[in-house]
Short mmCIF file of C-alpha atoms in Angstrom, two decimals:
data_model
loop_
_atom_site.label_atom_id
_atom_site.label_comp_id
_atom_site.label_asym_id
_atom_site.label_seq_id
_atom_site.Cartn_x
_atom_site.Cartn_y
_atom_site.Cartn_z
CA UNK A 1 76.30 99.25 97.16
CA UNK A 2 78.73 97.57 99.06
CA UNK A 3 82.38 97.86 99.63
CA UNK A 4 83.60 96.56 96.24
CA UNK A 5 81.15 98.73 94.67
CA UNK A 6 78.70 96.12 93.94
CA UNK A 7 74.80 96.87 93.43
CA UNK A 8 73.35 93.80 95.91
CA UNK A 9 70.21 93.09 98.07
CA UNK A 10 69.98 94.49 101.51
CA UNK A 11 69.04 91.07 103.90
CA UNK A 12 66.10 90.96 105.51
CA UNK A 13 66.49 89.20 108.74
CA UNK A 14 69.59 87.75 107.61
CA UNK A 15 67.61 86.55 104.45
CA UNK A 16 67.30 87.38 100.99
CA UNK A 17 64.24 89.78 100.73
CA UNK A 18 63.07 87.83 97.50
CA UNK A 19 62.66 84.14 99.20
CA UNK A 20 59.29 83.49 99.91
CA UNK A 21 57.71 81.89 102.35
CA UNK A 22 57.76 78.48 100.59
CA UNK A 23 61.65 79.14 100.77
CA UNK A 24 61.70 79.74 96.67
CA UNK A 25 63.22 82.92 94.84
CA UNK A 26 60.07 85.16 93.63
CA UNK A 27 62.71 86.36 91.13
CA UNK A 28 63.47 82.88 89.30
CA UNK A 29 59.61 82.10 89.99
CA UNK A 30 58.64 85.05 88.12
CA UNK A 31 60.93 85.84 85.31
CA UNK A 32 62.66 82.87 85.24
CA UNK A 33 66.72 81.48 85.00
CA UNK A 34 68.32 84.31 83.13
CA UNK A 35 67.30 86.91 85.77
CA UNK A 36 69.44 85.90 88.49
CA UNK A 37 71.92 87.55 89.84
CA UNK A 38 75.79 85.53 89.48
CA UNK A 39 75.37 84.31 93.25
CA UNK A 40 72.30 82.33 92.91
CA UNK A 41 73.39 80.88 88.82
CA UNK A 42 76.30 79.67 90.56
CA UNK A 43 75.01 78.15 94.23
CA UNK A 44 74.85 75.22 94.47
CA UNK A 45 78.19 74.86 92.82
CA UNK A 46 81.50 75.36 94.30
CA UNK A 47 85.05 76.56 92.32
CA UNK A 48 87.78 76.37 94.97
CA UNK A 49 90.37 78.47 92.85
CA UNK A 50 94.21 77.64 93.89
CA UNK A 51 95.99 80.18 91.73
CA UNK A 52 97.59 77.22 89.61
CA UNK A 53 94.68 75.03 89.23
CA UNK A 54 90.58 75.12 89.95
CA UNK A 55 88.71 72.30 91.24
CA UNK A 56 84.90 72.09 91.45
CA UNK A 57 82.40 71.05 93.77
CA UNK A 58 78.87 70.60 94.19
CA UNK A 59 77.28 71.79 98.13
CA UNK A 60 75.80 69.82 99.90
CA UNK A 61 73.80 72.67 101.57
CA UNK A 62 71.46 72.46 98.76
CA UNK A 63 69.05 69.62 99.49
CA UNK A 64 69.40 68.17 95.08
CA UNK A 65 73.00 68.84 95.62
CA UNK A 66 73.26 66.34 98.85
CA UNK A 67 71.00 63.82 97.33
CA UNK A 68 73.07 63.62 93.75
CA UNK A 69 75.91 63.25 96.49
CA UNK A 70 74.85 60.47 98.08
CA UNK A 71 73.90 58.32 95.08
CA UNK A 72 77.51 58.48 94.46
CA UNK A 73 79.88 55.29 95.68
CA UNK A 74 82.90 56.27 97.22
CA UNK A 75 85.13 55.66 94.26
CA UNK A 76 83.06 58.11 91.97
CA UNK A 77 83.33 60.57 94.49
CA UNK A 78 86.74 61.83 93.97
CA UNK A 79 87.66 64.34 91.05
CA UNK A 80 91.38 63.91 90.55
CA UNK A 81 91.01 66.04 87.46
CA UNK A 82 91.83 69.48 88.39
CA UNK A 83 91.70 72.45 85.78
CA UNK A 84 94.84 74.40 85.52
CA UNK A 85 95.01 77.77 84.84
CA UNK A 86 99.07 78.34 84.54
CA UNK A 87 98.62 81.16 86.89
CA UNK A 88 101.27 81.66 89.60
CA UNK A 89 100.41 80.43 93.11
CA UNK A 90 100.17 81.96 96.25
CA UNK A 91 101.27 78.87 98.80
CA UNK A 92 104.55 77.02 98.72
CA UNK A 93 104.24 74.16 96.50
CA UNK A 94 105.92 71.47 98.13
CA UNK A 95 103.58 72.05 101.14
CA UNK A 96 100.57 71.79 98.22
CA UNK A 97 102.34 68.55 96.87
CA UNK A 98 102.29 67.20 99.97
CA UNK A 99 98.51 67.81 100.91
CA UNK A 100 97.30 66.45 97.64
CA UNK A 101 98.87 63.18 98.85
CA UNK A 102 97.53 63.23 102.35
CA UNK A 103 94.17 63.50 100.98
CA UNK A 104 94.65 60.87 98.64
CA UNK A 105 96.09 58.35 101.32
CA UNK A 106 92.64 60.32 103.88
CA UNK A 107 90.67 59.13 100.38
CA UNK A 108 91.62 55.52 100.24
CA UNK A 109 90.67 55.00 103.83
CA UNK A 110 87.29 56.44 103.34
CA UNK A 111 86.54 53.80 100.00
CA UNK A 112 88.26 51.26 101.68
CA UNK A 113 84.55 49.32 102.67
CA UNK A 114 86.15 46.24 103.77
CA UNK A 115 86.76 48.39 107.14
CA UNK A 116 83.50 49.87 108.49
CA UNK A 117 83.00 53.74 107.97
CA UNK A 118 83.61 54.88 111.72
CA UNK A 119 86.84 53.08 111.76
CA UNK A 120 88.10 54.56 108.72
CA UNK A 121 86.72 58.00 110.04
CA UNK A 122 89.15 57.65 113.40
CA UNK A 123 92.29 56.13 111.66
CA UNK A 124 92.11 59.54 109.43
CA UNK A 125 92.08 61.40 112.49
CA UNK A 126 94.79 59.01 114.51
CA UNK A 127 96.97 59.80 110.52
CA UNK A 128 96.72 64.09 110.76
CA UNK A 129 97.84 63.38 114.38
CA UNK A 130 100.81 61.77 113.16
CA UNK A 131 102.10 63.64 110.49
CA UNK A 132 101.75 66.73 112.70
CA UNK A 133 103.31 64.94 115.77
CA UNK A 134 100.14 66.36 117.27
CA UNK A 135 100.30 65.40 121.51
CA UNK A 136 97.01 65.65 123.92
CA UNK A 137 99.11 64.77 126.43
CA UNK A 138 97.27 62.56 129.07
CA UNK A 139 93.87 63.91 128.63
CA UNK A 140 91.26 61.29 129.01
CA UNK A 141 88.23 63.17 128.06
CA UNK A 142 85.63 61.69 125.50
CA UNK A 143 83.29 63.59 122.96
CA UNK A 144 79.74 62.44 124.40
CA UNK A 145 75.97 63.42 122.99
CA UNK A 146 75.62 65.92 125.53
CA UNK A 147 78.88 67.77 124.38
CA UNK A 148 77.44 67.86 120.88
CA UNK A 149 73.89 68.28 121.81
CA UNK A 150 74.95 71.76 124.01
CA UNK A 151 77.48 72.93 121.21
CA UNK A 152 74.41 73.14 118.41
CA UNK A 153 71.47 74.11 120.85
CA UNK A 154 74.21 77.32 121.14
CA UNK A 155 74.26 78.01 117.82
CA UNK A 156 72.09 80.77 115.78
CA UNK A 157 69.35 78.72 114.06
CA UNK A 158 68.36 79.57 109.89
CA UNK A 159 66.03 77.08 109.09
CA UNK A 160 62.69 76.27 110.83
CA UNK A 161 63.36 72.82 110.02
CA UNK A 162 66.88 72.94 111.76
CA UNK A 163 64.88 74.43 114.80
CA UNK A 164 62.41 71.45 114.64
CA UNK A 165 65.09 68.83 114.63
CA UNK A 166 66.72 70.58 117.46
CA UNK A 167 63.76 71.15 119.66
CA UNK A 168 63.07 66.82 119.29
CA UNK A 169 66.24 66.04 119.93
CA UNK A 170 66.16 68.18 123.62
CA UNK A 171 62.71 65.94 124.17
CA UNK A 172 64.17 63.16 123.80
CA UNK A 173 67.09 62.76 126.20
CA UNK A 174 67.63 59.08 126.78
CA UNK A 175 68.48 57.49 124.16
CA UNK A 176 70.94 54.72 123.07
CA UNK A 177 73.50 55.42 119.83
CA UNK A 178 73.33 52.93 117.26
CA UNK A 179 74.72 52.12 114.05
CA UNK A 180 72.76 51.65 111.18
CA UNK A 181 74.58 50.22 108.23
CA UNK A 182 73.28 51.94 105.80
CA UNK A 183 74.78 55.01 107.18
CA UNK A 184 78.44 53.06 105.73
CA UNK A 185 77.98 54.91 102.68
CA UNK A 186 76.69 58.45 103.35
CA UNK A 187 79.85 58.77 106.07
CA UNK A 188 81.97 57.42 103.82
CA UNK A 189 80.84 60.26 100.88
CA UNK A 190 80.38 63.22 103.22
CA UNK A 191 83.80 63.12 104.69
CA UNK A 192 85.16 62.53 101.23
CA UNK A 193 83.14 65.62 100.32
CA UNK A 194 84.26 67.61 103.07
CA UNK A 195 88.00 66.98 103.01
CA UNK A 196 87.94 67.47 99.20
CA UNK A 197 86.60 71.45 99.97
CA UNK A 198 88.57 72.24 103.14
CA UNK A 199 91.78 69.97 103.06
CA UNK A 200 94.20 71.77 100.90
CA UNK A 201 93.02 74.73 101.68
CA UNK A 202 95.32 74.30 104.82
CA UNK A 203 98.49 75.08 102.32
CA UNK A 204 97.29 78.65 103.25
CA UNK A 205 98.68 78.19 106.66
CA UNK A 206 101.51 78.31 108.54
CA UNK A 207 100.00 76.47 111.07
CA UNK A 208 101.54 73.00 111.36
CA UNK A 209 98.79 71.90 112.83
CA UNK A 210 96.24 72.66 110.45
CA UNK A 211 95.36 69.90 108.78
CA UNK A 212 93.89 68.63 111.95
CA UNK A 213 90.66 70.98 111.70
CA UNK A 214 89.28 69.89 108.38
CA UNK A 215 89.52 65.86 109.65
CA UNK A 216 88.15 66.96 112.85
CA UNK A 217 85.14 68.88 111.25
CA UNK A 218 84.13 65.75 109.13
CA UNK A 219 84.17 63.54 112.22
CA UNK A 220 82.42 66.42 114.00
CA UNK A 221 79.18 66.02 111.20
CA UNK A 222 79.76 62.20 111.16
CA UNK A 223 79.12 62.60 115.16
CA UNK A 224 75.91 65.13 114.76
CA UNK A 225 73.98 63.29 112.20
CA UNK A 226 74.91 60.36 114.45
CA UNK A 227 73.39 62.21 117.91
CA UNK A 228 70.36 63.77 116.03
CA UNK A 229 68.86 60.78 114.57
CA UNK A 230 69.51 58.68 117.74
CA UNK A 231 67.34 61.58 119.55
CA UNK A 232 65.16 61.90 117.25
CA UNK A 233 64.70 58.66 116.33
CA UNK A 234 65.12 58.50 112.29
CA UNK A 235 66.06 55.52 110.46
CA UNK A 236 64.49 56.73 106.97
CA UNK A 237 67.27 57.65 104.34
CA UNK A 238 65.27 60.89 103.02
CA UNK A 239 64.87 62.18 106.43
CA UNK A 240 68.76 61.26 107.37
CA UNK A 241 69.63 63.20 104.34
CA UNK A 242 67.92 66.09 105.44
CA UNK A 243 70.12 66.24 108.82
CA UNK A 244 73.13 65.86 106.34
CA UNK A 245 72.31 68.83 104.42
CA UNK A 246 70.98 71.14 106.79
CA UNK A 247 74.51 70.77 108.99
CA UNK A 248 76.47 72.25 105.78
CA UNK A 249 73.42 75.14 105.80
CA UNK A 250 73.19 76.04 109.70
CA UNK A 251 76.41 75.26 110.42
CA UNK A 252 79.30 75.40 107.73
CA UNK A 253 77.50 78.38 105.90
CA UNK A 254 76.93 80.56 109.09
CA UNK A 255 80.15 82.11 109.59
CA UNK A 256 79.38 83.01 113.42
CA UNK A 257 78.72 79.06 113.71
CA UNK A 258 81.59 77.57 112.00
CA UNK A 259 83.81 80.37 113.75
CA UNK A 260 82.66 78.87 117.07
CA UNK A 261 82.69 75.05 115.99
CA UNK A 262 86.51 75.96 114.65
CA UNK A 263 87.79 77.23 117.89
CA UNK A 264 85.74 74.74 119.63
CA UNK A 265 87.73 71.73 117.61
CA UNK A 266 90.68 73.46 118.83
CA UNK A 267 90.44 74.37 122.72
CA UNK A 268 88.07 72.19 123.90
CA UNK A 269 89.11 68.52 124.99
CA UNK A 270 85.75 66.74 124.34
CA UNK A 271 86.15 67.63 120.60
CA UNK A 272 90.03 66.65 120.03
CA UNK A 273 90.99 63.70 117.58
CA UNK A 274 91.16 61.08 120.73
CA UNK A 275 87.36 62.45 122.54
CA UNK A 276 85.91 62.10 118.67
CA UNK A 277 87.76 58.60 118.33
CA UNK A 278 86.78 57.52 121.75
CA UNK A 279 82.88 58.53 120.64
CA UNK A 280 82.66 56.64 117.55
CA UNK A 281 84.28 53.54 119.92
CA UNK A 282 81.12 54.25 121.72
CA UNK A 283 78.78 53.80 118.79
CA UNK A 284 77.46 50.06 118.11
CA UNK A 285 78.95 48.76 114.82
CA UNK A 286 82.82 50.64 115.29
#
């Protein structure tokens, strides 16, 4: 019991004792849908619940869930159809006004295709640095491979797979960054995704500066799936999809990791709006 007063299952090395070792539920496997518990009906979809109105998501850290994503175009991508409930709020709703039309303007540079992906990825992050008259000062420093190579080798590792992807990657140390085209899209309807689940969320906050982390966390994905398949050397979409969807797994849905990655974003210079812009500058195809 835990301290709601819930009945739920006790982990088992930070996993669910009922997932096998072919990573399925013995539970649904055995008695079938209507025996799981409300956590694992819902998962993989997401209800981001603003007091006055609900909008719904699907995660990408399950591996149908990233692959209905990305068969999306950019313009499908976007659910400007909110429900409301006609409950009362709990932010201040000209600050919520005004971050529904930051994303929207954040939205339009992502489906604009006539600019490439990367470009439209660093203008966001030049825009959140304006409207928070955000300053680095004169700090020269650029987000390189090794700076995101070292940040995820820190990390606690979930998935065998992750570990796998990880270990090549170390193996592999010279490599050159590229840009494949066909990664346009998928950048293009990841960041979407992610500012879509994190960027009014920031209403929360009295930060001013807040709405530079979730901009800064998309570019920080766009820059890992980037690094990994350079490393590792993976040009097939199916395996590129897999890096995608395991980021949201080891990293957004570990709360120790995306704690770290946060206050990374924040303190350390190789990971500020100008280091990510300068890396993408770096990457064939900006």
């Amino acid at each position: 019991t835990d301290a709601d007063g819930d009945v739920i299952f006790q982990e088992r090395e930070k996993r669910c004792p009922f997932w096998n070792a072919q990573q399925l539920c013995d539970i649904h496997g055995g008695l079938g849908e209507a025996a799981l518990c409300e956590t694992c009906r819902q998962f993989p979809r997401v209800t981001q619940d603003y007091g006055d109105f609900i909008e719904y998501d699907i995660s990408p850290a399950c591996p149908e869930a990233a692959r209905l994503l990305m068969e999306l175009t950019p313009e499908q991508s976007e659910n400007d159809c909110p429900e409301v409930t006609g409950s009362f709020p709990e932010y201040d709703g000209k600050i919520m006004q005004q971050r529904k039309d930051q994303r929207r303007i954040l939205f339009a540079c992502l489906q604009d295709t006539s600019v490439p992906a990367l470009k439209q990825i660093s203008h966001c992050l030049e825009l959140v640095t304006q409207w928070t008259d955000f300053s680095e000062g004169t700090s020269d420093a650029i987000c390189t491979e090794d700076d995101i190579l070292s940040f995820l080798n820190g990390c606690e590792v979930l998935t065998e797979d992750w570990k796998m992807i990880l270990t090549r990657a170390r193996e592999n140390p010279e490599v050159s960054l590229f840009y494949d085209a066909a990664l346009d899209k998928e950048i293009r309807l990841f960041g979407m995704d992610m500012l879509y689940r994190y960027y009014l969320r920031t209403a929360y906050s009295d930060d001013p500066f807040a709405i530079l982390l979730p901009v800064q966390l998309a570019a920080f994905a766009v820059c890992t799936v980037l690094t990994l398949t350079a490393h590792i050397k993976i040009q097939d979409e199916e395996q590129r999809l897999r890096i995608w969807q395991l980021f949201v797994k080891e990293i957004e849905y570990d709360g120790d990791n995306l704690e770290e990655l946060e206050w990374q974003l924040e303190t350390n210079a190789a990971f500020s709006p100008a280091a990510l812009c300068a890396y993408f500058e770096s990457v064939g195809g900006a």
